[in-house]
Short mmCIF file of C-alpha atoms in Angstrom, two decimals:
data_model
loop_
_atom_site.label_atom_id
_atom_site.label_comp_id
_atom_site.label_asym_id
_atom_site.label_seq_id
_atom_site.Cartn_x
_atom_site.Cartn_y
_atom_site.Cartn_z
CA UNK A 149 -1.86 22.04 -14.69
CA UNK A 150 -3.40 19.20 -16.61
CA UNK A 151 -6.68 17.14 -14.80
CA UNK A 152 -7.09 15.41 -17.55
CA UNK A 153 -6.63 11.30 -17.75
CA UNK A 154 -5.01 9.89 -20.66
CA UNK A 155 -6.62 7.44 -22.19
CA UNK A 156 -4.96 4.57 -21.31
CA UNK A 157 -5.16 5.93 -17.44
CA UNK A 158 -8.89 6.35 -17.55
CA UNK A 159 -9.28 2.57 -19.28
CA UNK A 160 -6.94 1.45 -16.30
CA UNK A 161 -9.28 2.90 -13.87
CA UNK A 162 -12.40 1.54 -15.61
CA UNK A 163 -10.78 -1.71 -15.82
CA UNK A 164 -9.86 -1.85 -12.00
CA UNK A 165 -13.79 -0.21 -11.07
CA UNK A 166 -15.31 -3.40 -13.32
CA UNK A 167 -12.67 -5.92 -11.68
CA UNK A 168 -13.45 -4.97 -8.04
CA UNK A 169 -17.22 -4.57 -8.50
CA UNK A 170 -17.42 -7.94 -9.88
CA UNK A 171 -14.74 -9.75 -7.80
CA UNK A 172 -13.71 -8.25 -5.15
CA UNK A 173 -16.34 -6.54 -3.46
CA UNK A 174 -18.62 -9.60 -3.19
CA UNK A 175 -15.74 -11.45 -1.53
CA UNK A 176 -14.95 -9.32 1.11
CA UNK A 177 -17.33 -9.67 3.69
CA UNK A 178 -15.88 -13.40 3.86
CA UNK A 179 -12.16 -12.37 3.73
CA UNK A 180 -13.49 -10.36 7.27
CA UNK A 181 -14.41 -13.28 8.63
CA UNK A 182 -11.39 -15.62 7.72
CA UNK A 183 -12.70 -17.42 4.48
CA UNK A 184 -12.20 -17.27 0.82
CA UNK A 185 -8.52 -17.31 0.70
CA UNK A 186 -8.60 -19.43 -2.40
CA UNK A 187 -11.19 -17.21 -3.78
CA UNK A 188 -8.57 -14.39 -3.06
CA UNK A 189 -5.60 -15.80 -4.31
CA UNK A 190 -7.68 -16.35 -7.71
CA UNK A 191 -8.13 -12.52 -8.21
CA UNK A 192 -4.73 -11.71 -7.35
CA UNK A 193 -3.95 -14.42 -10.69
CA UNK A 194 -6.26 -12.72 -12.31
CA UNK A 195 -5.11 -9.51 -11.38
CA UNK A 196 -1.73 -10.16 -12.74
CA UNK A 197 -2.86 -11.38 -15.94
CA UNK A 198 -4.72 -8.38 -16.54
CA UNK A 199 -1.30 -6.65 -16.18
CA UNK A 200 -2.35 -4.97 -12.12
CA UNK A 201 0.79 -6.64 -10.84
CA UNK A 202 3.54 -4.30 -12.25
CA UNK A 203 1.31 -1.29 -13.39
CA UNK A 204 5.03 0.84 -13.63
CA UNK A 205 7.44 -1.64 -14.69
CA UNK A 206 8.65 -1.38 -18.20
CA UNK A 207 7.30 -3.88 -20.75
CA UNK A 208 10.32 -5.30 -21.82
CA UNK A 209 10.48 -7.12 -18.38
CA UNK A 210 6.66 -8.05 -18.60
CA UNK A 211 5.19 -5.00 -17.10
CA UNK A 212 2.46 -2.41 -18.25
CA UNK A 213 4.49 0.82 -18.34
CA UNK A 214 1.45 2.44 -17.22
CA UNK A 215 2.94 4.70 -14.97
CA UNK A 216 2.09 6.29 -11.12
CA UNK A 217 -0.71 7.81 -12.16
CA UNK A 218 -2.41 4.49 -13.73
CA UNK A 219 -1.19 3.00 -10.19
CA UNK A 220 -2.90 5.58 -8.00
CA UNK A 221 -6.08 5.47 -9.68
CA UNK A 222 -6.54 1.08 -9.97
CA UNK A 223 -5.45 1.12 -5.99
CA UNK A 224 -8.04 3.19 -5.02
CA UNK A 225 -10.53 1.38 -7.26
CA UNK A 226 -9.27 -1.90 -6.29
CA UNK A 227 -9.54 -0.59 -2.54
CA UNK A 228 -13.48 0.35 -2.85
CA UNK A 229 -14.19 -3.15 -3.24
CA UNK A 230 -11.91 -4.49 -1.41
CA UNK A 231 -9.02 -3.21 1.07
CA UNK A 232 -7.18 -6.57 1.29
CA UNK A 233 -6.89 -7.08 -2.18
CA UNK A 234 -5.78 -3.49 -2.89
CA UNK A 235 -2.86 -3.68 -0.11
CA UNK A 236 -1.51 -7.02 -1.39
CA UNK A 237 -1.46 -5.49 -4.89
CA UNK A 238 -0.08 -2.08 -3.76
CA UNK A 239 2.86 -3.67 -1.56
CA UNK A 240 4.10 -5.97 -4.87
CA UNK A 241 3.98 -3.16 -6.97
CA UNK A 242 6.06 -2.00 -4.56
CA UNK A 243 9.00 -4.76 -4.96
CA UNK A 244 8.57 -4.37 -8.95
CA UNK A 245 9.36 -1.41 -8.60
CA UNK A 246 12.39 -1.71 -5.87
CA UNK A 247 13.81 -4.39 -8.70
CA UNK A 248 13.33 -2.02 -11.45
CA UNK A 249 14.84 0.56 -9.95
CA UNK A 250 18.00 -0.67 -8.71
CA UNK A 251 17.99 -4.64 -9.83
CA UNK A 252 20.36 -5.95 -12.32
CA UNK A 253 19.34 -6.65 -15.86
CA UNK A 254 19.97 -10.35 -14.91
CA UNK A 255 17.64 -9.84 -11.68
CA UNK A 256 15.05 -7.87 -13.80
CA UNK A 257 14.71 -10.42 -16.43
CA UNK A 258 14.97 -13.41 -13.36
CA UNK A 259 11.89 -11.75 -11.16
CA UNK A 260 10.17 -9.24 -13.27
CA UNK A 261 8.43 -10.88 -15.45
CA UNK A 262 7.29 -13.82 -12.64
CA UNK A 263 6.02 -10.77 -10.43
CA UNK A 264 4.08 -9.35 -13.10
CA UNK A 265 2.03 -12.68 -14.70
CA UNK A 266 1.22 -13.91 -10.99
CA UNK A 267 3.88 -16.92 -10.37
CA UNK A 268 4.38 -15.39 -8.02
CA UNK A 269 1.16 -14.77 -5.73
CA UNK A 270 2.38 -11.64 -4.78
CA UNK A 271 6.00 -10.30 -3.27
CA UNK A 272 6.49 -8.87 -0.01
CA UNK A 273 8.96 -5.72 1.32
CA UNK A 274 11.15 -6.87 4.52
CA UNK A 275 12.24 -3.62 6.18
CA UNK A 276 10.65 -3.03 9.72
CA UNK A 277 11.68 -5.13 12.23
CA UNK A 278 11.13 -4.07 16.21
CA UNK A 279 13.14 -1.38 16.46
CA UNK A 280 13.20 -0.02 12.57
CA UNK A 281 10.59 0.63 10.44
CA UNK A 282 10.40 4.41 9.63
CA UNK A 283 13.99 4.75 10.59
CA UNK A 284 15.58 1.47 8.27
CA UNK A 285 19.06 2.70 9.84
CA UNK A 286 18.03 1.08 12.72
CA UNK A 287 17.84 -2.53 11.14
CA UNK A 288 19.47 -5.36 13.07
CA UNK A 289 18.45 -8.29 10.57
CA UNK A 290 22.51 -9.12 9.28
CA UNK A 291 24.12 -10.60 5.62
CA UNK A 292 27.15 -12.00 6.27
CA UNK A 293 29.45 -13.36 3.54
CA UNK A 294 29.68 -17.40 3.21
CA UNK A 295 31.60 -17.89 0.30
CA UNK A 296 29.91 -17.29 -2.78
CA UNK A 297 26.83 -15.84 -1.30
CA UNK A 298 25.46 -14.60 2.21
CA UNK A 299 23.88 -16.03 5.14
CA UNK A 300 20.67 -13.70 6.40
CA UNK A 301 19.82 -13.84 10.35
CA UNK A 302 17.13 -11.69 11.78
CA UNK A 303 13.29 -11.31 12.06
CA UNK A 304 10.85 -9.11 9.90
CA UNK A 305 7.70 -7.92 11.27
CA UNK A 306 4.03 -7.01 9.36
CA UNK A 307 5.11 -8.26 6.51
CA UNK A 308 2.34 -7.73 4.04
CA UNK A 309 1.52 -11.19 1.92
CA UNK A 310 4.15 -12.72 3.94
CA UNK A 311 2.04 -16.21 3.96
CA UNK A 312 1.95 -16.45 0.61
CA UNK A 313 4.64 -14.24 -1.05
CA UNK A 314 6.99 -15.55 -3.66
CA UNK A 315 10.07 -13.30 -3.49
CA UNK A 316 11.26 -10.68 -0.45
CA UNK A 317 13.15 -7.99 -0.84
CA UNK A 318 15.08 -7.66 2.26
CA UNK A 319 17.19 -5.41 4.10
CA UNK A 320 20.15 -6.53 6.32
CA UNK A 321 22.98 -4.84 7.58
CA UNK A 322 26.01 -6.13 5.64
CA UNK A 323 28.79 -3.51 7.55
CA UNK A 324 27.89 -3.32 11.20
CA UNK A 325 30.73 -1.02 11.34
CA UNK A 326 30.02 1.85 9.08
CA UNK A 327 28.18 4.80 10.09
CA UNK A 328 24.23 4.83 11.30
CA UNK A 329 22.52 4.07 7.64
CA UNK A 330 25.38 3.15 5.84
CA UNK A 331 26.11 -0.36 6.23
CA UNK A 332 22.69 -1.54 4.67
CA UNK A 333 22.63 -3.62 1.70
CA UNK A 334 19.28 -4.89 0.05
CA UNK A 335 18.54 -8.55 -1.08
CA UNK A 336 16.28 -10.87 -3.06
CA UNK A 337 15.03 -13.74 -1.37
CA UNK A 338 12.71 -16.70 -2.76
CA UNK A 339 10.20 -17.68 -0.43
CA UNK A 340 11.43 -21.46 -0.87
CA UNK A 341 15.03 -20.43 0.29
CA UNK A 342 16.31 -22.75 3.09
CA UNK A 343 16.63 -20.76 6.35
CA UNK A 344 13.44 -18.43 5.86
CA UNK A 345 10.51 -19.06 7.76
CA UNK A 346 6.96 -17.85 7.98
CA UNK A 347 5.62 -17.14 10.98
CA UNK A 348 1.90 -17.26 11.92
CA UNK A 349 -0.19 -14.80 10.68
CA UNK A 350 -0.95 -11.94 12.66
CA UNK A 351 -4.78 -11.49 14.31
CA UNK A 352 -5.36 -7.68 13.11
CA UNK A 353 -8.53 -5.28 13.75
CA UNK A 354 -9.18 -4.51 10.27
CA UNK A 355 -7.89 -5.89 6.10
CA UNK A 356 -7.99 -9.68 7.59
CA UNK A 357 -7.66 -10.51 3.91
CA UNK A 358 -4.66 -9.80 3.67
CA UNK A 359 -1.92 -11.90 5.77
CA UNK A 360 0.43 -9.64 7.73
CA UNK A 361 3.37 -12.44 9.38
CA UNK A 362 6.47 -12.60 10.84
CA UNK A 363 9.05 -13.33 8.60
CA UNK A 364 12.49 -15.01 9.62
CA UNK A 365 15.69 -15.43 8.69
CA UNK A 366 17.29 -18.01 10.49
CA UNK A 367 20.77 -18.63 8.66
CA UNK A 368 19.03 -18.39 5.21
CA UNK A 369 21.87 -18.90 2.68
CA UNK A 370 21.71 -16.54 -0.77
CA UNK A 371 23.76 -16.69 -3.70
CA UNK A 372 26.12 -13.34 -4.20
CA UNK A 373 23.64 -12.58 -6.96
CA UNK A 374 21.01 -12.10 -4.70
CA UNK A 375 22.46 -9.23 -3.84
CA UNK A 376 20.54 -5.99 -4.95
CA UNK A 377 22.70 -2.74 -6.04
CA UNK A 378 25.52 -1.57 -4.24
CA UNK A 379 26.52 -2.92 -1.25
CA UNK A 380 26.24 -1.19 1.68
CA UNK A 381 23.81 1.28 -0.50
CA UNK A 382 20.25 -0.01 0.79
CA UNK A 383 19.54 2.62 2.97
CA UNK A 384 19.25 5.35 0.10
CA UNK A 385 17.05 2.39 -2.18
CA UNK A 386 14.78 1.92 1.36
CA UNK A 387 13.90 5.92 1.67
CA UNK A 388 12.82 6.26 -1.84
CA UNK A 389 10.95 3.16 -2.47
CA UNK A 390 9.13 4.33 1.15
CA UNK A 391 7.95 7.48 -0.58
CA UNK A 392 7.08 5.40 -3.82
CA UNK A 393 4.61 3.06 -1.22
CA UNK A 394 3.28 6.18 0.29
CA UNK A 395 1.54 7.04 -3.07
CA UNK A 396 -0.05 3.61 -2.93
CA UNK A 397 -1.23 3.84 0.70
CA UNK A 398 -2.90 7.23 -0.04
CA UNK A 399 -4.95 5.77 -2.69
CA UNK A 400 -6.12 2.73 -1.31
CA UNK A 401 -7.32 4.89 1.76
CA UNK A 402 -9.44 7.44 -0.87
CA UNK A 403 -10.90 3.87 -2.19
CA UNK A 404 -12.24 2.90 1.39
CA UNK A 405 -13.25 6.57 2.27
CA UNK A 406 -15.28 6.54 -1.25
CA UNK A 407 -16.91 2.80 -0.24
CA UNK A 408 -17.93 3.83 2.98
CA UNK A 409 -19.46 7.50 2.01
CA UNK A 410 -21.14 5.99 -1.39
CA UNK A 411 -22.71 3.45 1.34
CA UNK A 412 -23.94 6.08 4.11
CA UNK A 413 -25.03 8.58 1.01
CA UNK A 414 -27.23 5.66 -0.04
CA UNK A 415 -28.52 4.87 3.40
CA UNK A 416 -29.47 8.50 3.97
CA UNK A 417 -31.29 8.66 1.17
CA UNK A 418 -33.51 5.88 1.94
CA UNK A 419 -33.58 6.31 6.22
CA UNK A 420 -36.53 8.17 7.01
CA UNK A 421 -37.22 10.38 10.15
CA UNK A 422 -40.21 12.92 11.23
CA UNK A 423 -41.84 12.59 7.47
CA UNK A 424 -39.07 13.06 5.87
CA UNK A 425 -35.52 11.40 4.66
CA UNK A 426 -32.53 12.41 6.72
CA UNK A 427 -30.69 13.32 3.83
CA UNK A 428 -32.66 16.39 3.72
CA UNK A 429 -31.66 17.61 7.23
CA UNK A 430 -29.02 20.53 6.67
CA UNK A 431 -27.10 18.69 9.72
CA UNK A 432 -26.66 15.92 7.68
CA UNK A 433 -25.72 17.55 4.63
CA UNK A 434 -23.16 19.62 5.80
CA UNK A 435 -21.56 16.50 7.11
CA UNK A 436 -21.66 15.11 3.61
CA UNK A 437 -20.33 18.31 2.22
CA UNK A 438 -17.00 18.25 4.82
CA UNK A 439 -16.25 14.71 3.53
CA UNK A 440 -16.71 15.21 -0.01
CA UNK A 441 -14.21 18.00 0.41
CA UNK A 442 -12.01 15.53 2.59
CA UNK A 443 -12.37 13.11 -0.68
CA UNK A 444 -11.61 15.52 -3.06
CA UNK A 445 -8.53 17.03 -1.52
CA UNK A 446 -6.98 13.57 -0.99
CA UNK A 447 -7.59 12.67 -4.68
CA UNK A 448 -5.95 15.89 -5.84
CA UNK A 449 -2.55 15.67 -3.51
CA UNK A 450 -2.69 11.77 -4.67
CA UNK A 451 -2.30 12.85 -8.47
CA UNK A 452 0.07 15.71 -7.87
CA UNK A 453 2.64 13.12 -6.10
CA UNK A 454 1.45 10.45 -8.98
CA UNK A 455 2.23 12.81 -11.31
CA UNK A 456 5.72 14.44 -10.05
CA UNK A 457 6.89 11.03 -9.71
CA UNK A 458 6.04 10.12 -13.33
CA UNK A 459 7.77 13.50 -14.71
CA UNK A 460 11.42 12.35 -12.93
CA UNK A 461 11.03 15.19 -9.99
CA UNK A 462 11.15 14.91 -6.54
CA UNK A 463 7.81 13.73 -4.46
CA UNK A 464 8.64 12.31 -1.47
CA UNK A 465 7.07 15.81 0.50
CA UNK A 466 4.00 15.05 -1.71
CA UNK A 467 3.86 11.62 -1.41
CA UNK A 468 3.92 12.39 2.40
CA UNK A 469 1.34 14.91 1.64
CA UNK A 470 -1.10 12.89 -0.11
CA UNK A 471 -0.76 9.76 2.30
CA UNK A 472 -1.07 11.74 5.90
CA UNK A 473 -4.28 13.58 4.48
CA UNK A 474 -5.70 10.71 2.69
CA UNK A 475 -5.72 8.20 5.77
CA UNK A 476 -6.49 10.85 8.01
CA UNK A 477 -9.42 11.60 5.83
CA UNK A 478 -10.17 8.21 5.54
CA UNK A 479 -10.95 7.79 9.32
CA UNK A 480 -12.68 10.88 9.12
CA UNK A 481 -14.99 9.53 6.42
CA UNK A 482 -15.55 5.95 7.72
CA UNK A 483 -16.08 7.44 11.02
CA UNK A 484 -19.21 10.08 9.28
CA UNK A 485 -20.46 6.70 7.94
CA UNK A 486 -21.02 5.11 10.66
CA UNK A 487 -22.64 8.43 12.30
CA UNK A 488 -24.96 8.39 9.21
CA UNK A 489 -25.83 5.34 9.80
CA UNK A 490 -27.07 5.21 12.96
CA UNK A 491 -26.94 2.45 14.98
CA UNK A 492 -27.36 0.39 11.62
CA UNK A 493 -23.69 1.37 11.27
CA UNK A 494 -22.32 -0.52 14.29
CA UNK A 495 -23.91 -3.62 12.86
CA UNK A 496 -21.64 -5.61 10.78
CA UNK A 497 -24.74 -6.50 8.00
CA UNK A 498 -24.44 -3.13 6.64
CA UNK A 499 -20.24 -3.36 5.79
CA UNK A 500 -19.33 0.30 7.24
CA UNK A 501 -18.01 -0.46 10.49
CA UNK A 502 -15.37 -3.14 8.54
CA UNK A 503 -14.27 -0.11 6.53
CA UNK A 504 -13.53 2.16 9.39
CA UNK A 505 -11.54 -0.90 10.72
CA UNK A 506 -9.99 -1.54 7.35
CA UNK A 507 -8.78 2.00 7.26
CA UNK A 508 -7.59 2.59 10.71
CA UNK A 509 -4.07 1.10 9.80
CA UNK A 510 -3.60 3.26 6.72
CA UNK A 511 -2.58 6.52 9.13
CA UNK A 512 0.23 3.77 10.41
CA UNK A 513 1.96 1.64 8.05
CA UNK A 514 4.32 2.79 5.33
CA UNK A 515 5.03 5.09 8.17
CA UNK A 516 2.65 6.60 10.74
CA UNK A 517 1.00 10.23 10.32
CA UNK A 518 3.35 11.62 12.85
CA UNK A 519 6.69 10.10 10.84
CA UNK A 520 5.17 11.98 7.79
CA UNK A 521 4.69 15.23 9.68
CA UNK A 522 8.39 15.27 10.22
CA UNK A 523 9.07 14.40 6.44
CA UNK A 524 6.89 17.63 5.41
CA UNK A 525 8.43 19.67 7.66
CA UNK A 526 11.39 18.47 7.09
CA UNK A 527 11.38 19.04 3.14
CA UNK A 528 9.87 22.35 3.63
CA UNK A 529 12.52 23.70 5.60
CA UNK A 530 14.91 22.17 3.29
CA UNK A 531 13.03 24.39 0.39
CA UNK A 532 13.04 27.31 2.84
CA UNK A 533 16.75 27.52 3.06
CA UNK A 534 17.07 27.14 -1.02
#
């Protein structure tokens, strides 16, 4: 197996390291507390022009053809300085890649290119609603025809960037009649369209950078072009784009686990107890030992998903892999920080106990750590009974 970055990957990874040292990370303490939105959407301009945006969209339609590997490493960058940032860039990476995948060449060239040099602030991914999220067969938003086009009615919930998102892709159930799953169709929808509301954003425990809102659809009118793929064929686009995001969520939680043990490997260094600094203690040690393990393990089921995606095979048991032992390692970590620290760690001054809340919700969204449980077990016994 080959460990080994390209070049291009490791100067993507460099890149992203630089960008979130210098611009991110010194921002988000006041994202926490509410400010510096402008501040915010500035990087996420600048993060688009320095081609972040659509990191595995082909350049022909604006994007950097870098690949999932180049993706997994600038998300976990971009998430040790900031989780917020890294979340919003992750999720419309996401879309880029739903339009790339099964768009038109009319909707690639339309939305591609405005994704990927930041008119667009950033694109959010309508699927869960309050009764479907992990299972999308269960989606009760519904496209009916009007003419030439459809009229969308239903709510989205947590949508990522849904304040100040330029284009949704949205799933709607377009043939109530057909079997569970099959009467899903998928749909591009400008944030200006008449009919689709934002909702207020959502108070949250941790990544208050990043808006999460309710989006709705309240007779929102979209020409028949808007239409993505097959009809009736969004349930199959939903599943695999899931396992795409999973990659993303993985890495951004190895970023935050990273921040917070760099931090607490710092403070160890300098705390001093009976003559001597705590890092010394074997206690401590061995607790730094288990996490850089944790961190290690994560990064290496990250890249093999990365990778298997990039080669054409199938990843969504990896991608499942990677993101239920990278977020689960990530509250593992945050939570050793904060031990580390002391009571210095419950303070807010010293920026640990915002990680552990930044990275609570990674074991949750793009499906919870229980949901991908049942995918691994699920695609094992399906390679059991090859």
């Amino acid at each position: 197996m080959q460990f080994e970055l390209s070049d291009e990957e490791a100067m993507i990874r460099d890149t992203a390291r630089k960008f979130a040292a210098d611009r991110l990370a010194p921002l988000a303490d006041a994202l926490d507390r509410g400010e510096g939105r402008a501040a915010f959407l500035a990087n996420l301009k600048a993060l688009a022009d320095n081609g972040f945006m659509a990191l595995n969209v082909a350049s022909a339609h604006g994007g950097s053809e870098a690949g999932t590997v180049a993706f997994a490493l600038a998300i976990e960058e971009l998430a040790y300085g900031c989780a917020s940032t890294a979340v919003t860039t992750s999720v419309t990476n996401m879309v880029a890649e739903v339009i790339q995948a099964v768009g038109s060449e009319a909707q690639k060239q339309a939305y591609l290119p405005r994704i990927a040099d930041g008119t667009y602030p950033a694109a959010g991914f309508c699927l869960t609603e309050s009764g479907a999220g992990s299972d999308p067969s269960a989606i009760e938003t519904r496209a009916l025809r009007d003419g030439n086009g459809w009229r969308l009615s239903g709510e989205k919930l947590y949508i990522t960037s849904g304040a100040y998102a330029g284009l949704f892709v949205v799933w709607a159930l377009t043939d109530p009649a057909a079997a569970k799953g099959k009467g899903l169709s998928c749909f591009l929808v400008e944030a200006a369209s008449d009919g689709l509301e934002i909702g207020k954003a959502e108070r949250k425990m941790g990544q208050h950078g990043s808006a999460t809102n309710v989006v709705h659809f309240k007779d929102c009118f979209v020409p028949a072009e808007a239409l993505m793929g097959r009809e009736n064929d969004g349930f199959r686009t939903a599943v695999a784009e899931l396992a795409g995001g999973r990659i993303g969520v993985a890495a951004l939680s190895l970023g935050i686990a990273r921040a917070a043990m760099d931090q607490a490997k710092a403070y160890v260094r300098e705390r001093r107890q009976f003559g001597q600094a705590i890092a010394d203690f074997q206690g401590i040690q061995w607790m730094i030992a288990d996490r850089e393990v944790d961190m290690e393990a994560a990064r290496l089921l990250i890249l093999s998903a990365a990778a298997r995606k990039d080669r054409g095979e199938p990843y969504a048991k990896q991608a499942s892999m990677a993101k239920l032992f990278a977020s689960e390692a990530a509250q593992r970590c945050t939570d050793c920080a904060i031990q580390l620290h002391g009571g210095a760690g419950y303070l807010a001054d010293y920026g640990v106990e915002r990680l552990a809340r930044d990275a609570r919700i990674t074991r949750i969204y793009e499906g919870t750590s229980e949901v991908q449980r049942l995918i691994i077990a699920r695609e094992t016994m399906k390679d059991q009974a090859r």
